[in-house]
Amino acid sequence: MSKTTEQVRKSLAKRYRAEKMFKAYGMAAIGFGLLALVLLFTDIIGKGHSAFFETYVQMDVTFDEYTLDIMDVNDDEELNFANYDGLIRDALREKFPGVDGRQEKRELYGLVSTGAGYELRDMLRADRKLLGQTRTLWLLADDDVDVYVKSSSDDRLESRLSENQKTWIQTFEAEDKLELQWNKSLFTHGDSREPELAGIWGAVMGSLFTMIVTLLLSFPIGVAAAIYLEEFAPKNRFTDFIEVNINNLAAVPSIIFGLLGLAVIIGLFGMPRSVPLVGGIVLTLMTLPTIIISSRAAIKAVPPSIRQAAMGLGASNMQVVLHHVLPLALPGMLTGAIIGMAQALGETAPLLMIGMVAFIVDVPGGPLDPSTVLPVQIYLWADSPEQSFVALTSAAIMVLLTFLIAMNTLAVFLRKRLERRW
Amino acid sequence: MDTAEKFDDKTPRSDTPASQSEGEQAMENSTRYPEQTIGSPYVDNAKMSMRDVDVFYGDKQAIHGVSLDIGKNEVVALIGPSGCGKSTFLRCLNRMNDTIDICQVKGSLHLEDQDLYDPKLDVVELRARVGMVFQKPNPFPKSIYDNVAYGPRIHGLANKKYDLDEIVETSLQKAGLWNEVKDRLHSPGTGLSGGQQQRLCIARTIAVSPEVVLMDEPCSALDPIATAKIEELIAELSESYTIAIVTHSMQQAARVSNRTAYFHLGRLVEMNDTETVFTKPEHDLTEAYITGRFG
């Protein structure tokens, strides 16, 4: 055995050990990441899953015209302002005849959500022959009832409900007239002070309009800037200065962009507050550096041989860019744009500055309607005292995460789909 | 076979290669560059004529006062050791050096009566007249058809699909590729073998009917069989085109060219009929190079 072989054999064990250690570190790092992810998801799904269902109670409701206080059932005006809550109160009193006294009555009426009255109104408006008839209906329960029903027997002891209310709920439960139904309002309503009526649809639409504005502004501007800087700009101090500043811009805290939006876009240009248009402009400023940097990297990755081939054939600079560089760089640019958009979708701070944190009940119909966005909605709900909002917050986080995962999947898919080999 | 040149001439490098053999060192010391190029660099029916061309990369001079003619329908081979400036010189002939900011070209370069570096001349027009084939096959990541049709399309050479089809077919036939690809014109050009890709690039270049075709080591990335095909092709093309080819293979230069120019460290040392250069080289450097003492 030669001396070299001897030395090599000696060192081999050491090398393999080092390699194993390195692998172990890597796996530990990945394991830690996965563990954190699993914990996050278990926590959020554990807290949030219950918000997708709400408690309903079954009662016989009589559409009594004296209680409703309407003369003419065909008069829409009268129908709008009729006393629907009275119907529910009647139904509750009928079900629990022994209830007496102001306090006790208030407790009884508190079992059913204020939203239940609106449902009765909608029913009557849809079918006016209901007047005077009695129907067995599922009515939306109040959020405190909802929390009580969903919690375990231990937690029920800590409920905010009075003893009377607990007895009544147990009566409903015993008669099998209480059940959990799919939470419609979560995906159709805007925000509300009543957790059982609050929905994220307003925030989803607000996010959607904001994202559309951001994409329409940031992608063309970012790509144009990247192409100019890479392909046309002379290399001098001025372009170096621009490059340094783009990189700096990427590191600016996002709330600064919010302040800028407040001072310049709202203050100077007089645009309305709380609207997705302004939100989109602010997020564009924030996303631009990401898109420019990733687009430039994508352009740089186009092999110079392709450029030379096109130029050798007599293609002008513009033709080289449009026919060859851009198609080859597009997957990279799109990936960068989608990652930038995902970042913008999760951004809260700059939007607080421009007033998108307002309490807005209506679902926005366009980029000029006041609205809020998903992460801000999460922030608002996390800040609310009612216990039901805990589950709602987690549910909203689940929706936001679904959006983010969908966007990232789209980025991967687009890259795979558009990527060309050379 | 020749070995592929690892560097292209884009990056300026030092005048003296680090790995000079002792023999070469002695050669440098004992031999002086000729005052003027030895042999006959000029011809009567010149297609392109270059006089006193200097090329600078920043402060560094890569080409020193090169003068030569390229005759109509002849094949001129540019040979010389790595870093001697032959590729740089070739790239001046269709102004591909324009893309390098620090590159400066001085002297007079003419394509027939046209001054190549006339500020009024549009480089697009020049490159349509002087086409180029590169060292590494570089088809566009598009179909074979689109590769060949690209030049005619951007220059508007064919108005109808029928005309374009014909240009594509003739070009592929001239490049000797038609029979191999006629059934898969719409499959990607990058899916062909290396030799086929290079012939596709040649087809793409001649599709715009240039007057001169520049070839920068077109076979250095190919195997001997593919090389033989390209060499055959060059011989055929020389009937209708003027060709300047940079090569590292002396056999290749001997096989394909009418005249050969020997470059050494940015100077044109000797230029003559190919046969004369290879059988009776006049200058010591030329002789040393073609007999394989360095390079």
mmCIF file of C-alpha atoms in Angstrom, chain A residues 17-335:
data_model
loop_
_atom_site.group_PDB
_atom_site.id
_atom_site.type_symbol
_atom_site.label_atom_id
_atom_site.label_comp_id
_atom_site.label_asym_id
_atom_site.label_seq_id
_atom_site.Cartn_x
_atom_site.Cartn_y
_atom_site.Cartn_z
ATOM 1 C CA ARG A 17 -18.190 11.977 9.385
ATOM 2 C CA ALA A 18 -18.057 15.616 8.354
ATOM 3 C CA GLU A 19 -20.469 14.908 5.514
ATOM 4 C CA LYS A 20 -22.884 13.105 7.828
ATOM 5 C CA MET A 21 -22.760 15.969 10.296
ATOM 6 C CA PHE A 22 -23.483 18.446 7.555
ATOM 7 C CA LYS A 23 -26.429 16.399 6.323
ATOM 8 C CA ALA A 24 -27.744 16.165 9.861
ATOM 9 C CA TYR A 25 -27.565 19.938 10.291
ATOM 10 C CA GLY A 26 -29.454 20.416 7.058
ATOM 11 C CA MET A 27 -32.147 17.951 8.005
ATOM 12 C CA ALA A 28 -32.465 19.506 11.445
ATOM 13 C CA ALA A 29 -32.965 22.901 9.847
ATOM 14 C CA ILE A 30 -35.640 21.592 7.512
ATOM 15 C CA GLY A 31 -37.249 19.657 10.346
ATOM 16 C CA PHE A 32 -37.392 22.805 12.454
ATOM 17 C CA GLY A 33 -38.996 24.705 9.607
ATOM 18 C CA LEU A 34 -41.575 21.999 9.038
ATOM 19 C CA LEU A 35 -42.327 21.779 12.743
ATOM 20 C CA ALA A 36 -42.939 25.518 12.916
ATOM 21 C CA LEU A 37 -45.219 25.241 9.901
ATOM 22 C CA VAL A 38 -47.170 22.334 11.392
ATOM 23 C CA LEU A 39 -47.566 24.177 14.709
ATOM 24 C CA LEU A 40 -48.786 27.284 12.907
ATOM 25 C CA PHE A 41 -51.306 25.378 10.853
ATOM 26 C CA THR A 42 -52.562 23.251 13.760
ATOM 27 C CA ASP A 43 -53.051 26.340 15.866
ATOM 28 C CA ILE A 44 -54.818 28.323 13.162
ATOM 29 C CA ILE A 45 -56.976 25.500 11.911
ATOM 30 C CA GLY A 46 -57.710 24.366 15.494
ATOM 31 C CA LYS A 47 -58.943 27.827 16.417
ATOM 32 C CA GLY A 48 -60.492 28.779 13.120
ATOM 33 C CA HIS A 49 -62.362 25.726 11.900
ATOM 34 C CA SER A 50 -65.334 26.336 14.199
ATOM 35 C CA ALA A 51 -65.959 29.754 12.624
ATOM 36 C CA PHE A 52 -67.080 28.123 9.399
ATOM 37 C CA PHE A 53 -70.246 26.918 11.177
ATOM 38 C CA GLU A 54 -72.757 28.869 13.239
ATOM 39 C CA THR A 55 -75.435 27.930 15.738
ATOM 40 C CA TYR A 56 -79.076 28.101 14.668
ATOM 41 C CA VAL A 57 -82.143 27.498 16.832
ATOM 42 C CA GLN A 58 -85.449 26.174 15.582
ATOM 43 C CA MET A 59 -88.659 27.985 16.517
ATOM 44 C CA ASP A 60 -92.230 28.457 15.342
ATOM 45 C CA VAL A 61 -92.546 31.997 14.067
ATOM 46 C CA THR A 62 -95.928 33.526 13.306
ATOM 47 C CA PHE A 63 -95.914 36.396 10.805
ATOM 48 C CA ASP A 64 -98.473 38.314 12.787
ATOM 49 C CA GLU A 65 -99.564 41.574 11.179
ATOM 50 C CA TYR A 66 -100.345 43.292 14.487
ATOM 51 C CA THR A 67 -96.906 42.597 15.891
ATOM 52 C CA LEU A 68 -95.325 43.573 12.582
ATOM 53 C CA ASP A 69 -97.462 46.704 12.585
ATOM 54 C CA ILE A 70 -98.162 46.802 8.859
ATOM 55 C CA MET A 71 -101.367 47.837 7.099
ATOM 56 C CA ASP A 72 -100.576 46.977 3.515
ATOM 57 C CA VAL A 73 -98.401 43.999 2.765
ATOM 58 C CA ASN A 74 -97.658 45.308 -0.736
ATOM 59 C CA ASP A 75 -96.156 48.556 0.550
ATOM 60 C CA ASP A 76 -92.389 48.028 0.388
ATOM 61 C CA GLU A 77 -91.713 50.992 2.614
ATOM 62 C CA GLU A 78 -93.846 49.575 5.411
ATOM 63 C CA LEU A 79 -92.355 46.125 4.931
ATOM 64 C CA ASN A 80 -88.853 47.522 5.349
ATOM 65 C CA PHE A 81 -89.487 49.073 8.714
ATOM 66 C CA ALA A 82 -91.842 46.502 10.205
ATOM 67 C CA ASN A 83 -91.145 45.091 13.650
ATOM 68 C CA TYR A 84 -89.549 41.737 12.778
ATOM 69 C CA ASP A 85 -87.729 41.525 16.093
ATOM 70 C CA GLY A 86 -91.186 41.536 17.673
ATOM 71 C CA LEU A 87 -92.028 38.295 15.845
ATOM 72 C CA ILE A 88 -88.952 36.638 17.280
ATOM 73 C CA ARG A 89 -89.741 37.937 20.751
ATOM 74 C CA ASP A 90 -93.268 36.577 20.471
ATOM 75 C CA ALA A 91 -91.896 33.229 19.382
ATOM 76 C CA LEU A 92 -89.421 33.132 22.285
ATOM 77 C CA ARG A 93 -92.076 34.114 24.836
ATOM 78 C CA GLU A 94 -94.373 31.467 23.470
ATOM 79 C CA LYS A 95 -91.645 28.842 23.787
ATOM 80 C CA PHE A 96 -90.703 29.829 27.343
ATOM 81 C CA PRO A 97 -93.990 31.082 28.817
ATOM 82 C CA GLY A 98 -92.773 31.495 32.388
ATOM 83 C CA VAL A 99 -90.332 34.322 31.646
ATOM 84 C CA ASP A 100 -91.142 37.473 33.501
ATOM 85 C CA GLY A 101 -89.497 40.738 34.374
ATOM 86 C CA ARG A 102 -87.365 43.157 32.376
ATOM 87 C CA GLN A 103 -83.973 41.574 33.029
ATOM 88 C CA GLU A 104 -85.123 38.059 32.320
ATOM 89 C CA LYS A 105 -86.888 39.106 29.128
ATOM 90 C CA ARG A 106 -83.805 40.864 27.887
ATOM 91 C CA GLU A 107 -81.805 37.725 28.534
ATOM 92 C CA LEU A 108 -84.322 35.679 26.607
ATOM 93 C CA TYR A 109 -84.358 38.039 23.629
ATOM 94 C CA GLY A 110 -80.554 38.002 23.638
ATOM 95 C CA LEU A 111 -80.517 34.358 22.589
ATOM 96 C CA VAL A 112 -81.232 35.177 18.960
ATOM 97 C CA SER A 113 -79.022 37.326 16.746
ATOM 98 C CA THR A 114 -80.172 40.721 15.591
ATOM 99 C CA GLY A 115 -79.510 39.425 12.109
ATOM 100 C CA ALA A 116 -82.392 36.939 12.396
ATOM 101 C CA GLY A 117 -84.906 39.778 11.991
ATOM 102 C CA TYR A 118 -83.429 40.693 8.597
ATOM 103 C CA GLU A 119 -83.834 37.124 7.452
ATOM 104 C CA LEU A 120 -87.515 37.225 8.347
ATOM 105 C CA ARG A 121 -87.850 40.474 6.413
ATOM 106 C CA ASP A 122 -86.243 38.941 3.357
ATOM 107 C CA MET A 123 -88.546 35.934 3.600
ATOM 108 C CA LEU A 124 -91.636 38.082 3.788
ATOM 109 C CA ARG A 125 -90.536 40.273 0.933
ATOM 110 C CA ALA A 126 -89.925 37.219 -1.206
ATOM 111 C CA ASP A 127 -93.274 35.628 -0.363
ATOM 112 C CA ARG A 128 -95.948 38.058 0.908
ATOM 113 C CA LYS A 129 -98.498 35.317 1.422
ATOM 114 C CA LEU A 130 -96.572 34.352 4.571
ATOM 115 C CA LEU A 131 -98.394 37.110 6.452
ATOM 116 C CA GLY A 132 -100.511 35.590 9.165
ATOM 117 C CA GLN A 133 -99.020 32.140 8.790
ATOM 118 C CA THR A 134 -96.828 30.197 11.205
ATOM 119 C CA ARG A 135 -93.602 28.613 10.060
ATOM 120 C CA THR A 136 -91.018 26.449 11.764
ATOM 121 C CA LEU A 137 -87.747 28.253 11.063
ATOM 122 C CA TRP A 138 -84.043 28.008 11.869
ATOM 123 C CA LEU A 139 -82.984 31.327 13.348
ATOM 124 C CA LEU A 140 -79.388 32.504 13.755
ATOM 125 C CA ALA A 141 -78.345 32.473 17.395
ATOM 126 C CA ASP A 142 -76.371 35.187 19.152
ATOM 127 C CA ASP A 143 -72.558 34.862 19.192
ATOM 128 C CA ASP A 144 -72.476 34.215 22.959
ATOM 129 C CA VAL A 145 -74.849 31.291 22.458
ATOM 130 C CA ASP A 146 -72.644 30.147 19.592
ATOM 131 C CA VAL A 147 -69.522 30.175 21.774
ATOM 132 C CA TYR A 148 -71.398 28.353 24.551
ATOM 133 C CA VAL A 149 -72.662 25.634 22.214
ATOM 134 C CA LYS A 150 -69.253 25.089 20.610
ATOM 135 C CA SER A 151 -67.258 24.972 23.837
ATOM 136 C CA SER A 152 -66.586 21.879 25.915
ATOM 137 C CA SER A 153 -68.445 21.249 29.176
ATOM 138 C CA ASP A 154 -65.511 22.632 31.213
ATOM 139 C CA ASP A 155 -65.381 25.847 29.258
ATOM 140 C CA ARG A 156 -69.143 26.220 29.527
ATOM 141 C CA LEU A 157 -68.714 27.106 33.194
ATOM 142 C CA GLU A 158 -66.836 30.245 32.185
ATOM 143 C CA SER A 159 -69.495 31.391 29.756
ATOM 144 C CA ARG A 160 -70.825 34.926 29.842
ATOM 145 C CA LEU A 161 -74.367 33.587 29.685
ATOM 146 C CA SER A 162 -76.670 33.769 32.693
ATOM 147 C CA GLU A 163 -78.025 30.646 34.362
ATOM 148 C CA ASN A 164 -81.436 31.271 32.788
ATOM 149 C CA GLN A 165 -79.948 31.470 29.323
ATOM 150 C CA LYS A 166 -78.001 28.249 29.880
ATOM 151 C CA THR A 167 -81.199 26.467 30.912
ATOM 152 C CA TRP A 168 -83.013 27.704 27.797
ATOM 153 C CA ILE A 169 -80.181 26.568 25.548
ATOM 154 C CA GLN A 170 -80.196 23.177 27.206
ATOM 155 C CA THR A 171 -83.935 23.014 26.514
ATOM 156 C CA PHE A 172 -83.246 23.687 22.823
ATOM 157 C CA GLU A 173 -80.506 21.061 22.870
ATOM 158 C CA ALA A 174 -82.737 18.521 24.568
ATOM 159 C CA GLU A 175 -85.485 19.075 22.004
ATOM 160 C CA ASP A 176 -82.896 18.740 19.237
ATOM 161 C CA LYS A 177 -83.862 22.177 18.014
ATOM 162 C CA LEU A 178 -80.356 23.546 17.927
ATOM 163 C CA GLU A 179 -77.799 22.830 15.218
ATOM 164 C CA LEU A 180 -74.651 24.057 13.530
ATOM 165 C CA GLN A 181 -75.082 25.255 9.971
ATOM 166 C CA TRP A 182 -72.627 26.484 7.320
ATOM 167 C CA ASN A 183 -71.617 30.090 8.027
ATOM 168 C CA LYS A 184 -73.028 31.884 4.990
ATOM 169 C CA SER A 185 -72.374 35.367 6.265
ATOM 170 C CA LEU A 186 -68.638 34.724 6.525
ATOM 171 C CA PHE A 187 -68.352 34.619 2.743
ATOM 172 C CA THR A 188 -71.074 37.094 1.817
ATOM 173 C CA HIS A 189 -70.966 39.924 4.351
ATOM 174 C CA GLY A 190 -68.648 42.769 5.114
ATOM 175 C CA ASP A 191 -67.461 43.556 8.608
ATOM 176 C CA SER A 192 -69.905 43.790 11.500
ATOM 177 C CA ARG A 193 -69.883 44.511 15.234
ATOM 178 C CA GLU A 194 -71.831 41.265 15.693
ATOM 179 C CA PRO A 195 -69.443 38.356 15.231
ATOM 180 C CA GLU A 196 -72.192 36.045 13.970
ATOM 181 C CA LEU A 197 -72.932 38.522 11.154
ATOM 182 C CA ALA A 198 -69.350 39.543 10.370
ATOM 183 C CA GLY A 199 -67.890 38.351 7.074
ATOM 184 C CA ILE A 200 -64.667 38.663 5.155
ATOM 185 C CA TRP A 201 -66.192 39.223 1.753
ATOM 186 C CA GLY A 202 -65.704 42.987 2.008
ATOM 187 C CA ALA A 203 -62.020 42.453 2.812
ATOM 188 C CA VAL A 204 -61.618 39.851 0.053
ATOM 189 C CA MET A 205 -63.077 42.218 -2.527
ATOM 190 C CA GLY A 206 -60.984 45.090 -1.137
ATOM 191 C CA SER A 207 -57.862 42.941 -1.420
ATOM 192 C CA LEU A 208 -58.853 41.918 -4.939
ATOM 193 C CA PHE A 209 -59.300 45.503 -6.158
ATOM 194 C CA THR A 210 -56.089 46.583 -4.433
ATOM 195 C CA MET A 211 -54.180 43.719 -6.047
ATOM 196 C CA ILE A 212 -55.589 44.513 -9.488
ATOM 197 C CA VAL A 213 -54.476 48.126 -9.182
ATOM 198 C CA THR A 214 -51.064 47.039 -7.890
ATOM 199 C CA LEU A 215 -50.545 44.505 -10.672
ATOM 200 C CA LEU A 216 -51.687 46.855 -13.439
ATOM 201 C CA LEU A 217 -49.296 49.540 -12.220
ATOM 202 C CA SER A 218 -46.281 47.670 -10.913
ATOM 203 C CA PHE A 219 -45.801 44.996 -13.580
ATOM 204 C CA PRO A 220 -45.591 47.256 -16.656
ATOM 205 C CA ILE A 221 -43.593 49.931 -14.822
ATOM 206 C CA GLY A 222 -41.245 47.407 -13.243
ATOM 207 C CA VAL A 223 -40.621 45.466 -16.442
ATOM 208 C CA ALA A 224 -40.133 48.639 -18.474
ATOM 209 C CA ALA A 225 -37.643 49.978 -15.926
ATOM 210 C CA ALA A 226 -35.770 46.679 -15.865
ATOM 211 C CA ILE A 227 -35.568 46.456 -19.653
ATOM 212 C CA TYR A 228 -34.392 50.027 -19.968
ATOM 213 C CA LEU A 229 -31.745 49.637 -17.287
ATOM 214 C CA GLU A 230 -30.484 46.327 -18.681
ATOM 215 C CA GLU A 231 -30.696 46.868 -22.406
ATOM 216 C CA PHE A 232 -30.684 50.539 -23.265
ATOM 217 C CA ALA A 233 -29.306 52.649 -20.439
ATOM 218 C CA PRO A 234 -25.707 53.785 -20.802
ATOM 219 C CA LYS A 235 -23.473 52.485 -18.035
ATOM 220 C CA ASN A 236 -22.507 55.615 -16.154
ATOM 221 C CA ARG A 237 -22.640 57.092 -12.701
ATOM 222 C CA PHE A 238 -26.219 58.161 -13.055
ATOM 223 C CA THR A 239 -27.461 54.641 -13.818
ATOM 224 C CA ASP A 240 -25.260 53.279 -11.023
ATOM 225 C CA PHE A 241 -26.923 55.777 -8.720
ATOM 226 C CA ILE A 242 -30.365 54.622 -9.859
ATOM 227 C CA GLU A 243 -29.409 51.002 -9.328
ATOM 228 C CA VAL A 244 -28.197 51.625 -5.786
ATOM 229 C CA ASN A 245 -31.399 53.491 -5.018
ATOM 230 C CA ILE A 246 -33.629 50.732 -6.338
ATOM 231 C CA ASN A 247 -31.863 48.325 -4.021
ATOM 232 C CA ASN A 248 -32.259 50.787 -1.161
ATOM 233 C CA LEU A 249 -35.940 51.164 -1.922
ATOM 234 C CA ALA A 250 -36.401 47.415 -1.465
ATOM 235 C CA ALA A 251 -35.178 47.782 2.099
ATOM 236 C CA VAL A 252 -37.365 50.743 3.100
ATOM 237 C CA PRO A 253 -39.865 49.820 5.853
ATOM 238 C CA SER A 254 -43.292 49.543 4.288
ATOM 239 C CA ILE A 255 -44.952 51.957 6.685
ATOM 240 C CA ILE A 256 -42.851 54.746 5.118
ATOM 241 C CA PHE A 257 -44.633 54.113 1.837
ATOM 242 C CA GLY A 258 -47.912 54.460 3.732
ATOM 243 C CA LEU A 259 -46.839 57.836 5.081
ATOM 244 C CA LEU A 260 -45.815 58.866 1.577
ATOM 245 C CA GLY A 261 -49.216 57.807 0.255
ATOM 246 C CA LEU A 262 -50.954 59.762 3.001
ATOM 247 C CA ALA A 263 -48.892 62.903 2.468
ATOM 248 C CA VAL A 264 -48.662 62.925 -1.319
ATOM 249 C CA ILE A 265 -51.464 60.881 -2.843
ATOM 250 C CA ILE A 266 -54.180 61.782 -0.348
ATOM 251 C CA GLY A 267 -52.816 65.080 0.953
ATOM 252 C CA LEU A 268 -51.416 66.629 -2.214
ATOM 253 C CA PHE A 269 -53.465 65.027 -4.980
ATOM 254 C CA GLY A 270 -56.650 64.913 -2.925
ATOM 255 C CA MET A 271 -57.579 61.308 -3.616
ATOM 256 C CA PRO A 272 -60.201 59.793 -1.298
ATOM 257 C CA ARG A 273 -59.177 57.944 1.813
ATOM 258 C CA SER A 274 -59.596 54.213 2.485
ATOM 259 C CA VAL A 275 -59.969 53.278 -1.190
ATOM 260 C CA PRO A 276 -58.245 50.365 -2.974
ATOM 261 C CA LEU A 277 -56.951 52.721 -5.690
ATOM 262 C CA VAL A 278 -54.725 54.567 -3.226
ATOM 263 C CA GLY A 279 -53.844 51.291 -1.508
ATOM 264 C CA GLY A 280 -52.812 49.873 -4.873
ATOM 265 C CA ILE A 281 -50.626 52.875 -5.664
ATOM 266 C CA VAL A 282 -48.885 52.662 -2.291
ATOM 267 C CA LEU A 283 -48.335 48.914 -2.642
ATOM 268 C CA THR A 284 -47.024 49.502 -6.174
ATOM 269 C CA LEU A 285 -44.271 51.694 -4.730
ATOM 270 C CA MET A 286 -43.487 48.910 -2.316
ATOM 271 C CA THR A 287 -43.551 46.105 -4.906
ATOM 272 C CA LEU A 288 -41.640 47.906 -7.668
ATOM 273 C CA PRO A 289 -38.122 47.219 -6.370
ATOM 274 C CA THR A 290 -38.887 43.497 -6.060
ATOM 275 C CA ILE A 291 -40.211 43.342 -9.613
ATOM 276 C CA ILE A 292 -37.391 45.442 -11.064
ATOM 277 C CA ILE A 293 -34.677 43.418 -9.354
ATOM 278 C CA SER A 294 -36.146 40.030 -10.303
ATOM 279 C CA SER A 295 -36.862 41.187 -13.874
ATOM 280 C CA ARG A 296 -33.294 42.389 -14.278
ATOM 281 C CA ALA A 297 -32.007 39.069 -13.011
ATOM 282 C CA ALA A 298 -34.267 37.285 -15.507
ATOM 283 C CA ILE A 299 -32.996 39.474 -18.359
ATOM 284 C CA LYS A 300 -29.393 38.900 -17.335
ATOM 285 C CA ALA A 301 -29.993 35.151 -17.399
ATOM 286 C CA VAL A 302 -30.828 35.208 -21.118
ATOM 287 C CA PRO A 303 -27.742 33.717 -22.779
ATOM 288 C CA PRO A 304 -25.674 36.306 -24.681
ATOM 289 C CA SER A 305 -25.379 33.876 -27.599
ATOM 290 C CA ILE A 306 -29.083 34.386 -28.368
ATOM 291 C CA ARG A 307 -28.635 38.154 -28.363
ATOM 292 C CA GLN A 308 -25.600 37.885 -30.622
ATOM 293 C CA ALA A 309 -27.406 35.570 -33.007
ATOM 294 C CA ALA A 310 -30.264 38.027 -33.374
ATOM 295 C CA MET A 311 -27.954 41.007 -33.721
ATOM 296 C CA GLY A 312 -25.828 39.157 -36.246
ATOM 297 C CA LEU A 313 -28.931 38.790 -38.384
ATOM 298 C CA GLY A 314 -29.484 42.510 -38.273
ATOM 299 C CA ALA A 315 -32.160 42.747 -35.597
ATOM 300 C CA SER A 316 -32.336 46.180 -34.005
ATOM 301 C CA ASN A 317 -31.955 46.577 -30.248
ATOM 302 C CA MET A 318 -35.698 46.813 -29.879
ATOM 303 C CA GLN A 319 -36.261 43.664 -31.929
ATOM 304 C CA VAL A 320 -33.682 41.733 -29.937
ATOM 305 C CA VAL A 321 -35.507 42.700 -26.758
ATOM 306 C CA LEU A 322 -39.041 42.083 -27.987
ATOM 307 C CA HIS A 323 -38.421 38.901 -29.978
ATOM 308 C CA HIS A 324 -35.823 37.138 -27.886
ATOM 309 C CA VAL A 325 -34.965 38.613 -24.524
ATOM 310 C CA LEU A 326 -38.487 39.280 -23.334
ATOM 311 C CA PRO A 327 -39.992 35.855 -24.169
ATOM 312 C CA LEU A 328 -37.054 34.134 -22.511
ATOM 313 C CA ALA A 329 -37.089 36.374 -19.466
ATOM 314 C CA LEU A 330 -40.865 36.406 -19.036
ATOM 315 C CA PRO A 331 -41.173 33.365 -16.737
ATOM 316 C CA GLY A 332 -38.636 34.885 -14.363
ATOM 317 C CA MET A 333 -40.368 38.245 -14.518
ATOM 318 C CA LEU A 334 -43.766 36.704 -13.799
ATOM 319 C CA THR A 335 -42.396 34.753 -10.869
#
